[in-house]
Amino acid sequence: MGAQQMIIAVEPQQIGTAGRWGKPLAHIAYRVGEGPHLFRANTPVAPREGLMVVDDGGWRGEGDGETLCNEILRECAARHFSGVVCRFQGKAVPGLEDVVARLGETCGRRGLSLYVSEPYAQSGGGAKVLIPSALSGGTLRGRLEDAGNRFGFGRVALWVDRSAEDFLLPAPSGAGTPLTMAELNRRREEQGAGVFFSSELCAHYFSYMVGGQGHFVLFDDAGSIREKLRLAGEMGVGTVFLAHDTTGELLGELLG
């Protein structure tokens, strides 16, 4: 098994801080906008080298995917990016499937890597598929096994966010209320609840009651994230993205 590649996903204002770790950067600075065209964040520090991350926040479902694809490839050449991360949210839509398919064909010819969110895995050819680390049920091992069996373990990449959520029980939707680290710490102190570790979810948890209503809080720290990384490596996942926005203060423990 080869060494696990760590990539730090950064917003423009985080480039200086993240760059000192000597890891490749994935620049969260691009979105699909009206047209559709590629838009870059207007910041004093322009992204350069590493990967470009494109989200679909401005997608309106109109226009020609070829134009957008060409704009992405031109930006890669101008900024010396080594690849593209299509971090599109929600279910796959035809227009963006076309963009991903075009990128899948062209990136391979140009020697660029391509990563896509899971709903676009079938459109991207041999692109690597982003699997989020946060879970509310099941097991992380099962989640990665399922992805590996469907796409091939060589195509699986783990996107790691430091997560903290408060679930009101029962939680049939599997969705909780996101907590900031300050809110998480305050809730732990107020409730005085014992904290446990779930080896299935690779996350810490505690529970408490308010007004007869049960709550279940699931959260990460450096230890739980290290366990996610260890498990991913054991299962042959060769690429991991660490989202600087949520894991930045832990990078010393994770990478030092």
Tab-separated table of C-alpha atoms in Angstrom:
chain	number	residue	atom	x	y	z
A	1	MET	CA	0.000	0.000	0.000
A	2	GLY	CA	1.417	3.412	-0.975
A	3	ALA	CA	1.666	6.456	1.239
A	4	GLN	CA	-1.523	8.397	1.787
A	5	GLN	CA	-1.575	11.779	0.034
A	6	MET	CA	-2.851	14.625	2.214
A	7	ILE	CA	-4.316	17.668	0.451
A	8	ILE	CA	-5.408	20.755	2.403
A	9	ALA	CA	-8.575	22.386	1.031
A	10	VAL	CA	-8.297	26.147	1.578
A	11	GLU	CA	-10.193	29.351	0.979
A	12	PRO	CA	-8.090	32.241	-0.394
A	13	GLN	CA	-7.541	33.907	2.991
A	14	GLN	CA	-6.134	30.651	4.391
A	15	ILE	CA	-3.414	30.098	1.772
A	16	GLY	CA	-0.572	31.580	3.813
A	17	THR	CA	-1.427	29.668	6.977
A	18	ALA	CA	-2.015	26.352	5.221
A	19	GLY	CA	0.994	26.643	2.924
A	20	ARG	CA	3.487	26.269	5.782
A	21	TRP	CA	2.586	22.583	6.148
A	22	GLY	CA	4.196	21.768	2.813
A	23	LYS	CA	1.148	19.865	1.543
A	24	PRO	CA	-0.621	20.342	-1.801
A	25	LEU	CA	-3.477	22.825	-1.616
A	26	ALA	CA	-6.951	22.571	-3.125
A	27	HIS	CA	-8.230	26.097	-3.671
A	28	ILE	CA	-11.882	26.688	-2.731
A	29	ALA	CA	-12.086	29.825	-4.825
A	30	TYR	CA	-14.245	28.974	-7.852
A	31	ARG	CA	-17.911	28.523	-8.655
A	32	VAL	CA	-20.161	27.918	-11.617
A	33	GLY	CA	-22.138	31.076	-12.322
A	34	GLU	CA	-24.702	32.257	-14.834
A	35	GLY	CA	-23.940	31.550	-18.454
A	36	PRO	CA	-22.660	29.099	-17.309
A	37	HIS	CA	-19.248	30.654	-16.713
A	38	LEU	CA	-16.433	30.117	-14.241
A	39	PHE	CA	-16.135	32.740	-11.501
A	40	ARG	CA	-13.156	33.189	-9.177
A	41	ALA	CA	-13.213	34.809	-5.755
A	42	ASN	CA	-11.899	38.376	-5.893
A	43	THR	CA	-9.161	38.345	-3.277
A	44	PRO	CA	-5.680	39.901	-2.932
A	45	VAL	CA	-4.042	36.451	-2.937
A	46	ALA	CA	-4.719	34.633	-6.211
A	47	PRO	CA	-4.615	30.824	-6.037
A	48	ARG	CA	-1.744	29.142	-7.819
A	49	GLU	CA	-0.604	25.504	-8.178
A	50	GLY	CA	-2.305	22.595	-6.454
A	51	LEU	CA	-5.926	21.882	-7.378
A	52	MET	CA	-8.855	24.136	-8.198
A	53	VAL	CA	-12.123	23.412	-6.393
A	54	VAL	CA	-15.313	24.366	-8.252
A	55	ASP	CA	-18.730	24.460	-6.592
A	56	ASP	CA	-22.104	24.789	-8.290
A	57	GLY	CA	-23.576	27.522	-6.086
A	58	GLY	CA	-24.423	29.742	-9.070
A	59	TRP	CA	-25.656	27.032	-11.445
A	60	ARG	CA	-28.964	27.951	-13.125
A	61	GLY	CA	-29.277	25.013	-15.507
A	62	GLU	CA	-28.751	26.979	-18.683
A	63	GLY	CA	-26.083	27.347	-21.350
A	64	ASP	CA	-23.342	25.325	-22.971
A	65	GLY	CA	-21.220	22.965	-20.884
A	66	GLU	CA	-18.397	23.068	-23.435
A	67	THR	CA	-17.826	26.784	-22.809
A	68	LEU	CA	-17.595	26.255	-19.046
A	69	CYS	CA	-15.285	23.262	-19.493
A	70	ASN	CA	-12.937	25.303	-21.673
A	71	GLU	CA	-12.870	28.122	-19.113
A	72	ILE	CA	-11.927	25.658	-16.365
A	73	LEU	CA	-9.108	24.199	-18.472
A	74	ARG	CA	-7.786	27.660	-19.376
A	75	GLU	CA	-7.710	28.593	-15.681
A	76	CYS	CA	-5.812	25.398	-14.905
A	77	ALA	CA	-3.189	26.339	-17.477
A	78	ALA	CA	-2.949	29.979	-16.326
A	79	ARG	CA	-2.647	29.088	-12.603
A	80	HIS	CA	-0.553	25.939	-13.068
A	81	PHE	CA	-3.159	23.754	-11.386
A	82	SER	CA	-2.560	20.012	-11.491
A	83	GLY	CA	-6.257	19.127	-11.513
A	84	VAL	CA	-9.893	19.985	-10.830
A	85	VAL	CA	-12.222	19.150	-7.943
A	86	CYS	CA	-15.904	19.326	-8.971
A	87	ARG	CA	-17.484	19.580	-5.536
A	88	PHE	CA	-21.082	19.784	-6.740
A	89	GLN	CA	-23.861	19.434	-4.171
A	90	GLY	CA	-27.137	17.525	-4.314
A	91	LYS	CA	-28.337	15.101	-6.956
A	92	ALA	CA	-26.667	15.029	-10.363
A	93	VAL	CA	-28.239	17.310	-12.978
A	94	PRO	CA	-27.822	16.829	-16.756
A	95	GLY	CA	-25.975	20.091	-17.483
A	96	LEU	CA	-23.311	19.485	-14.855
A	97	GLU	CA	-23.082	15.819	-15.812
A	98	ASP	CA	-22.117	17.039	-19.287
A	99	VAL	CA	-19.443	19.323	-17.817
A	100	VAL	CA	-18.002	16.492	-15.712
A	101	ALA	CA	-18.014	14.108	-18.686
A	102	ARG	CA	-16.152	16.638	-20.837
A	103	LEU	CA	-13.618	17.235	-18.061
A	104	GLY	CA	-13.210	13.487	-17.611
A	105	GLU	CA	-12.208	13.137	-21.247
A	106	THR	CA	-9.996	16.225	-21.464
A	107	CYS	CA	-8.242	16.105	-18.091
A	108	GLY	CA	-6.974	12.622	-18.840
A	109	ARG	CA	-5.459	13.739	-22.141
A	110	ARG	CA	-3.792	16.746	-20.513
A	111	GLY	CA	-2.427	14.857	-17.533
A	112	LEU	CA	-4.717	16.638	-15.057
A	113	SER	CA	-6.345	14.847	-12.135
A	114	LEU	CA	-10.115	15.053	-11.662
A	115	TYR	CA	-12.151	14.592	-8.480
A	116	VAL	CA	-15.960	14.604	-8.432
A	117	SER	CA	-18.658	14.437	-5.790
A	118	GLU	CA	-20.343	11.055	-5.483
A	119	PRO	CA	-23.507	11.718	-7.559
A	120	TYR	CA	-21.267	12.489	-10.569
A	121	ALA	CA	-19.079	9.384	-10.272
A	122	GLN	CA	-20.560	7.722	-13.366
A	123	SER	CA	-20.154	10.858	-15.480
A	124	GLY	CA	-16.487	11.457	-14.724
A	125	GLY	CA	-15.005	8.353	-16.317
A	126	GLY	CA	-11.973	7.439	-14.214
A	127	ALA	CA	-12.250	10.484	-11.938
A	128	LYS	CA	-11.680	9.967	-8.219
A	129	VAL	CA	-14.836	10.141	-6.118
A	130	LEU	CA	-15.144	12.316	-3.001
A	131	ILE	CA	-16.645	10.557	0.019
A	132	PRO	CA	-17.433	12.808	3.028
A	133	SER	CA	-16.087	11.665	6.387
A	134	ALA	CA	-19.076	12.780	8.478
A	135	LEU	CA	-21.738	10.139	9.239
A	136	SER	CA	-24.877	10.053	11.363
A	137	GLY	CA	-25.412	6.296	11.099
A	138	GLY	CA	-23.922	3.095	9.771
A	139	THR	CA	-20.144	2.739	9.892
A	140	LEU	CA	-17.297	4.538	8.170
A	141	ARG	CA	-15.797	1.184	7.202
A	142	GLY	CA	-19.087	0.171	5.579
A	143	ARG	CA	-19.349	3.523	3.806
A	144	LEU	CA	-15.860	3.190	2.337
A	145	GLU	CA	-16.363	-0.472	1.455
A	146	ASP	CA	-19.539	0.391	-0.426
A	147	ALA	CA	-17.776	3.177	-2.349
A	148	GLY	CA	-14.792	0.949	-3.077
A	149	ASN	CA	-16.968	-1.873	-4.349
A	150	ARG	CA	-18.888	0.492	-6.639
A	151	PHE	CA	-16.048	2.629	-7.989
A	152	GLY	CA	-12.851	0.746	-7.130
A	153	PHE	CA	-10.795	1.614	-4.048
A	154	GLY	CA	-8.231	3.357	-6.230
A	155	ARG	CA	-10.896	5.896	-7.185
A	156	VAL	CA	-12.046	6.718	-3.655
A	157	ALA	CA	-10.895	9.948	-1.959
A	158	LEU	CA	-11.966	10.981	1.548
A	159	TRP	CA	-13.049	14.584	2.231
A	160	VAL	CA	-12.542	15.272	5.945
A	161	ASP	CA	-14.426	17.979	7.806
A	162	ARG	CA	-14.303	18.378	11.571
A	163	SER	CA	-17.953	17.782	12.395
A	164	ALA	CA	-20.094	18.603	15.449
A	165	GLU	CA	-23.862	18.051	15.382
A	166	ASP	CA	-26.670	17.862	17.927
A	167	PHE	CA	-29.373	15.333	16.981
A	168	LEU	CA	-32.838	15.601	18.527
A	169	LEU	CA	-33.987	12.019	19.162
A	170	PRO	CA	-35.425	10.256	17.339
A	171	ALA	CA	-33.717	11.604	14.221
A	172	PRO	CA	-35.335	9.748	11.281
A	173	SER	CA	-33.891	12.175	8.714
A	174	GLY	CA	-30.353	11.605	9.988
A	175	ALA	CA	-29.843	15.380	10.144
A	176	GLY	CA	-28.721	17.265	13.210
A	177	THR	CA	-28.087	20.887	14.162
A	178	PRO	CA	-24.480	21.910	13.366
A	179	LEU	CA	-22.545	23.257	16.343
A	180	THR	CA	-19.579	25.596	16.423
A	181	MET	CA	-16.684	24.452	18.598
A	182	ALA	CA	-17.663	27.105	21.174
A	183	GLU	CA	-21.251	25.807	21.236
A	184	LEU	CA	-20.023	22.228	21.534
A	185	ASN	CA	-17.758	23.029	24.481
A	186	ARG	CA	-20.484	25.037	26.211
A	187	ARG	CA	-22.990	22.193	25.795
A	188	ARG	CA	-20.525	19.667	27.210
A	189	GLU	CA	-19.857	21.839	30.229
A	190	GLU	CA	-23.538	22.596	30.863
A	191	GLN	CA	-24.628	18.961	30.640
A	192	GLY	CA	-21.625	17.402	32.371
A	193	ALA	CA	-22.209	14.326	30.220
A	194	GLY	CA	-19.691	11.513	29.847
A	195	VAL	CA	-18.025	11.414	26.422
A	196	PHE	CA	-17.595	8.145	24.553
A	197	PHE	CA	-15.960	7.075	21.297
A	198	SER	CA	-17.767	5.237	18.498
A	199	SER	CA	-15.343	3.026	16.566
A	200	GLU	CA	-18.081	2.516	13.956
A	201	LEU	CA	-18.494	6.223	13.217
A	202	CYS	CA	-14.908	7.171	14.157
A	203	ALA	CA	-16.327	10.024	16.220
A	204	HIS	CA	-16.934	11.019	19.840
A	205	TYR	CA	-20.427	11.360	21.285
A	206	PHE	CA	-22.459	12.148	24.372
A	207	SER	CA	-26.163	12.335	25.163
A	208	TYR	CA	-28.330	14.501	27.412
A	209	MET	CA	-31.955	15.308	28.187
A	210	VAL	CA	-33.756	18.666	28.095
A	211	GLY	CA	-37.456	18.898	28.984
A	212	GLY	CA	-37.883	15.160	28.583
A	213	GLN	CA	-36.407	15.263	25.080
A	214	GLY	CA	-33.271	13.249	24.294
A	215	HIS	CA	-30.304	14.715	22.465
A	216	PHE	CA	-27.330	12.921	20.883
A	217	VAL	CA	-24.210	14.972	20.110
A	218	LEU	CA	-21.635	13.618	17.663
A	219	PHE	CA	-18.296	15.406	17.232
A	220	ASP	CA	-14.699	15.173	16.044
A	221	ASP	CA	-11.330	16.066	17.504
A	222	ALA	CA	-7.789	15.307	16.376
A	223	GLY	CA	-8.020	11.762	17.752
A	224	SER	CA	-11.194	10.864	15.878
A	225	ILE	CA	-9.876	12.365	12.640
A	226	ARG	CA	-6.627	10.404	12.992
A	227	GLU	CA	-8.743	7.271	13.308
A	228	LYS	CA	-10.644	8.169	10.127
A	229	LEU	CA	-7.336	8.638	8.309
A	230	ARG	CA	-5.958	5.366	9.659
A	231	LEU	CA	-9.042	3.433	8.589
A	232	ALA	CA	-9.074	5.038	5.141
A	233	GLY	CA	-5.407	4.144	4.647
A	234	GLU	CA	-6.001	0.578	5.825
A	235	MET	CA	-8.754	0.240	3.216
A	236	GLY	CA	-6.618	1.512	0.351
A	237	VAL	CA	-7.943	5.082	0.133
A	238	GLY	CA	-4.866	6.891	-1.140
A	239	THR	CA	-6.040	10.528	-1.155
A	240	VAL	CA	-7.466	12.557	1.716
A	241	PHE	CA	-8.651	16.179	1.662
A	242	LEU	CA	-8.482	18.055	4.977
A	243	ALA	CA	-10.874	21.026	4.979
A	244	HIS	CA	-8.827	23.845	6.538
A	245	ASP	CA	-11.941	25.779	7.522
A	246	THR	CA	-12.862	23.118	10.094
A	247	THR	CA	-9.606	21.207	10.699
A	248	GLY	CA	-7.094	24.066	10.543
A	249	GLU	CA	-6.418	24.272	14.266
A	250	LEU	CA	-5.831	20.509	14.380
A	251	LEU	CA	-3.274	20.314	11.583
A	252	GLY	CA	-0.366	20.485	14.017
A	253	GLU	CA	-1.570	17.268	15.632
A	254	LEU	CA	-2.570	15.636	12.341
A	255	LEU	CA	0.467	16.526	10.235
A	256	GLY	CA	3.164	17.599	12.678
